[in-house]
Tab-separated table of C-alpha atoms in Angstrom:
chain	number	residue	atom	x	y	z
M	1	UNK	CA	43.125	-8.955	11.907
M	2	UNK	CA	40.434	-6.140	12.281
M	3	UNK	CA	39.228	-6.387	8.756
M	4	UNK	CA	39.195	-10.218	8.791
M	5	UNK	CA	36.945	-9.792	11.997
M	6	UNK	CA	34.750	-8.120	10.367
M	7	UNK	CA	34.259	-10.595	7.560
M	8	UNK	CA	36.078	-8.596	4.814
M	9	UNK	CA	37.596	-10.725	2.367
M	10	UNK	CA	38.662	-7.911	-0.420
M	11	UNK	CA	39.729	-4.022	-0.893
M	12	UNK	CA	35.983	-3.746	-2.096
M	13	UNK	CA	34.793	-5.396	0.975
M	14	UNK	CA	36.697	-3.275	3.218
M	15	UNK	CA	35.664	-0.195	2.079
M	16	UNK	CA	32.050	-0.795	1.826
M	17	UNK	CA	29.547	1.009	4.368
M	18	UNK	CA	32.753	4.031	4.484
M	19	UNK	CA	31.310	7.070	4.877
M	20	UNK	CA	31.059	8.513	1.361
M	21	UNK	CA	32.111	5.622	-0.172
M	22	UNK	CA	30.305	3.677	-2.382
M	23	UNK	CA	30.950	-0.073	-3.545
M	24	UNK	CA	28.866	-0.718	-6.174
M	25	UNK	CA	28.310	-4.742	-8.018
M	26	UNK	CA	25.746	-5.329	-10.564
M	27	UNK	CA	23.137	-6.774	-7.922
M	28	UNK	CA	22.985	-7.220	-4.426
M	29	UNK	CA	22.847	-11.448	-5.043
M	30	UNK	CA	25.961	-11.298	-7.264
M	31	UNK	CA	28.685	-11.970	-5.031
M	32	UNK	CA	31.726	-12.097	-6.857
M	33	UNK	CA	30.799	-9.255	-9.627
M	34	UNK	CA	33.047	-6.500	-10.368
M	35	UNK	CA	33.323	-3.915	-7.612
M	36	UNK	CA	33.647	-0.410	-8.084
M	37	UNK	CA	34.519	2.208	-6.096
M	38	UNK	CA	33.012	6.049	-6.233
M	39	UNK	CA	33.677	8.590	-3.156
M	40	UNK	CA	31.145	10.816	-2.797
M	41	UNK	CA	28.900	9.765	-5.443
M	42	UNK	CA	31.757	10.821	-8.022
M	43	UNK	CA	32.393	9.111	-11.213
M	44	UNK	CA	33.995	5.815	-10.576
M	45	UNK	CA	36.367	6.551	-13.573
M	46	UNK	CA	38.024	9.916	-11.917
M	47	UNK	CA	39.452	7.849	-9.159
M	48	UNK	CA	42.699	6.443	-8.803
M	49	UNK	CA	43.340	3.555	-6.795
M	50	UNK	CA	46.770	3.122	-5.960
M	51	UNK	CA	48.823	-0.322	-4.360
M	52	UNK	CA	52.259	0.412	-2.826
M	53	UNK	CA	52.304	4.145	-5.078
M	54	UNK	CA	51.772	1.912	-8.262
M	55	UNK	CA	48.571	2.909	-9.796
M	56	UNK	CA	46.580	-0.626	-9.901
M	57	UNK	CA	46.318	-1.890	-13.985
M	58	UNK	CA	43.423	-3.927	-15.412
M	59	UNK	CA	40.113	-1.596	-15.423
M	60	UNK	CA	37.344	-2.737	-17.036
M	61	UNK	CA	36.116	0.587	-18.957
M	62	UNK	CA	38.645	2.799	-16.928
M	63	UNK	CA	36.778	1.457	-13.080
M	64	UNK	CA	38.975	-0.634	-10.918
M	65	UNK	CA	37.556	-3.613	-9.610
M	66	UNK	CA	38.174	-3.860	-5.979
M	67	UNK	CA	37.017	-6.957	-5.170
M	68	UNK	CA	40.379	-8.049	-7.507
M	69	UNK	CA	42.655	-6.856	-4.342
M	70	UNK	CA	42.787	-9.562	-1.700
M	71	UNK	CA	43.889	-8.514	1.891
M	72	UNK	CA	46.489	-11.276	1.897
M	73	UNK	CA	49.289	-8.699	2.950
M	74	UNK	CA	47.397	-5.343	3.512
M	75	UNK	CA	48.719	-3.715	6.274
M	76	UNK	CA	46.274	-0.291	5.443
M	77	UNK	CA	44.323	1.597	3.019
M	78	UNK	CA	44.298	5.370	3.094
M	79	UNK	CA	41.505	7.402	1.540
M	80	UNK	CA	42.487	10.757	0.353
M	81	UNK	CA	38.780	12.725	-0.407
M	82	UNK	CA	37.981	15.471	-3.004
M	83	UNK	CA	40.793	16.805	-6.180
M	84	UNK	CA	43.978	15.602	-6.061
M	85	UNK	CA	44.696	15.269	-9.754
M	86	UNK	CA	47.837	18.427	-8.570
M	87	UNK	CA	49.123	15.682	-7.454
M	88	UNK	CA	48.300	12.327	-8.972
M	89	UNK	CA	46.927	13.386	-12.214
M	90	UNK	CA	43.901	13.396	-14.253
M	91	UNK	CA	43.008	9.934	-12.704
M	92	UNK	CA	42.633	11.711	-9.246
M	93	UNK	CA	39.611	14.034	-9.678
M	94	UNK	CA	37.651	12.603	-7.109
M	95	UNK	CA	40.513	11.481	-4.883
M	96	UNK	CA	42.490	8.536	-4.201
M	97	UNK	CA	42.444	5.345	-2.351
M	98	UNK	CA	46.121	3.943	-1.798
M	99	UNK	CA	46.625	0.138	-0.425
M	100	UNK	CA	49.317	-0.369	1.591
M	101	UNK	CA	50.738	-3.500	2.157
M	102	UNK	CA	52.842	-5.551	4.558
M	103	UNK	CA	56.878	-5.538	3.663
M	104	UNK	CA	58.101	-9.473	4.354
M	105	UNK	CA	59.228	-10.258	7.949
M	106	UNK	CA	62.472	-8.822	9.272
M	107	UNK	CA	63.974	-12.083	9.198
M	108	UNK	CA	62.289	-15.750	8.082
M	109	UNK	CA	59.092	-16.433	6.492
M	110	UNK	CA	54.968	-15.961	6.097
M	111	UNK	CA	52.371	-17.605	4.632
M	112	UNK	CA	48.801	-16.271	4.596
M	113	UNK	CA	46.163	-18.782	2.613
M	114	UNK	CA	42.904	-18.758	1.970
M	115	UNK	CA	40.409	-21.277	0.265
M	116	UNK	CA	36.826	-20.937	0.576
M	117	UNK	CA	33.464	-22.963	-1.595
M	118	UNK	CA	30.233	-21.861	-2.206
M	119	UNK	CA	26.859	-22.097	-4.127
M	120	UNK	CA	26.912	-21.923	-8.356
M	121	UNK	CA	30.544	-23.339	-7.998
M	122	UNK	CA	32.306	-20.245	-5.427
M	123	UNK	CA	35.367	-20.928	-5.258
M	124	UNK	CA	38.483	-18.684	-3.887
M	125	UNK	CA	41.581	-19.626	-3.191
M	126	UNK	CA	44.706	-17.596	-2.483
M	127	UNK	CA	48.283	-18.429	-1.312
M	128	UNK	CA	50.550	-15.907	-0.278
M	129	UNK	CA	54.729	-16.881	0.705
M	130	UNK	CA	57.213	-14.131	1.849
M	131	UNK	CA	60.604	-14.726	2.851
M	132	UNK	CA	63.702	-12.657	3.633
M	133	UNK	CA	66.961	-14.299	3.708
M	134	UNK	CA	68.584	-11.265	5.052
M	135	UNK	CA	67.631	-8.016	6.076
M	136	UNK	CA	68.715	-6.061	2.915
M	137	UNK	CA	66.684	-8.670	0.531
M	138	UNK	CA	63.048	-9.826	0.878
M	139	UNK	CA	60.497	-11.855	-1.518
M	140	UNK	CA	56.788	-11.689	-1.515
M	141	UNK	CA	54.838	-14.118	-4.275
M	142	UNK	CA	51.186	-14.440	-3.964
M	143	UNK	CA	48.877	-16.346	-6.350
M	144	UNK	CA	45.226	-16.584	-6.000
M	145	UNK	CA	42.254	-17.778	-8.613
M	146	UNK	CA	38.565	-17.184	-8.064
M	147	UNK	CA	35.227	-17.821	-10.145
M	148	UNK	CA	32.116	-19.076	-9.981
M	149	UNK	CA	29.139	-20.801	-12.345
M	150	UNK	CA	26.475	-18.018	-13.960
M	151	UNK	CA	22.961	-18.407	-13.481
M	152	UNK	CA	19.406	-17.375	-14.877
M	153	UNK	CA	16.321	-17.304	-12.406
M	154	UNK	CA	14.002	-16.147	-15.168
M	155	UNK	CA	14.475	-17.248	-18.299
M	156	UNK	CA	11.895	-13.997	-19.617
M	157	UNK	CA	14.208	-11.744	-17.809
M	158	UNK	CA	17.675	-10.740	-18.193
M	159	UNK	CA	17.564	-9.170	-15.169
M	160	UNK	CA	17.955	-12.029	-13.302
M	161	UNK	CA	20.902	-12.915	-14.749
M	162	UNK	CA	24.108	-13.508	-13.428
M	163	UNK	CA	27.516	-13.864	-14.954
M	164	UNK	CA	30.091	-16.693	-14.581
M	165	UNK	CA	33.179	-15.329	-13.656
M	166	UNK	CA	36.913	-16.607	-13.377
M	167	UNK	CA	39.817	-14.767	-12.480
M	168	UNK	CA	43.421	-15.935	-11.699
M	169	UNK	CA	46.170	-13.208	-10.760
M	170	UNK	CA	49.671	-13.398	-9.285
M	171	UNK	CA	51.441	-10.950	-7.834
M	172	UNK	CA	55.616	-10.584	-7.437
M	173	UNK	CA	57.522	-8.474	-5.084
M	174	UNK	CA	61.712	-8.052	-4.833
M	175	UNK	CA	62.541	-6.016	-2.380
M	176	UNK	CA	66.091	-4.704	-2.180
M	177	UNK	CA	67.573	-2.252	0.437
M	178	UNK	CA	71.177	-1.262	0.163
M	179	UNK	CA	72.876	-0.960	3.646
């Protein structure tokens, strides 16, 4: 509810204006570009960004995109500063940021949805369902598809470019927890 307050609508959003984090996009007008992350001005490629101890798959050029983890079902994100490649690996030289997220009700079910529509064609939508049937056994699915149109301001500049973009991603979860 805090992060949602404050208008955050991704990881990348969340962790922007950190101290000694950076979020970086291709512009400042881009919304919806790729989001990196650096801590302490460290390259973006020496750290590992982690959800549920999983390292997260799908870099572009070995950088995470935040902005690609909704906080449908976060229930925290821990920053862990300077080396840690002892303990993570080579991935960890700069340090780590792990997403934690929500495990399904007790008992019953959630739903968390999104949808939202903007200029050059915005367009976000996520759905997120969990249900446990019993307390041993609990299911999390979570789909969610974003984009939006590209753009040129100057046609004598490329730097006023901007890209389309469309994403979909889904996510799975089984939980199992033997009495």
């Amino acid at each position: 509810r805090e992060l949602r307050a404050r208008g955050a609508r991704t990881v990348g959003d969340t962790l922007d204006g950190h101290l000694g984090v950076l979020v970086g996009t291709q512009a400042y007008y881009d919304r919806g570009a790729p989001q990196g992350l650096q801590l302490w001005g460290c390259d973006p490629r020496r750290l590992l960004v982690l959800v549920d101890g999983r390292r997260v798959i799908g870099t572009a050029d070995g950088i995470v995109d935040a902005a690609q983890i909704g906080l449908g079902d976060v229930a925290r994100i821990e920053i862990l500063r300077g080396a840690a490649s002892a303990l993570y690996g080579a991935d960890a030289v700069c340090g780590v940021v792990h997403v934690i997220r929500r495990a399904p009700p007790r008992r019953g079910a959630v739903l968390d949805a999104l949808a939202e529509y903007g200029s050059l064609n915005h367009h976000h939508l996520r759905l997120d369902v969990g249900v446990r049937p019993r307390p041993t056994l609990g299911l999390r699915a979570g789909v969610e598809v974003r984009g939006r149109d590209g753009f040129d301001l100057d046609r004598s500049s490329p730097a006023t470019d901007g890209y389309a973009a469309r994403a979909v991603q889904g996510s799975l979860r089984l939980t199992w927890q033997p009495a």
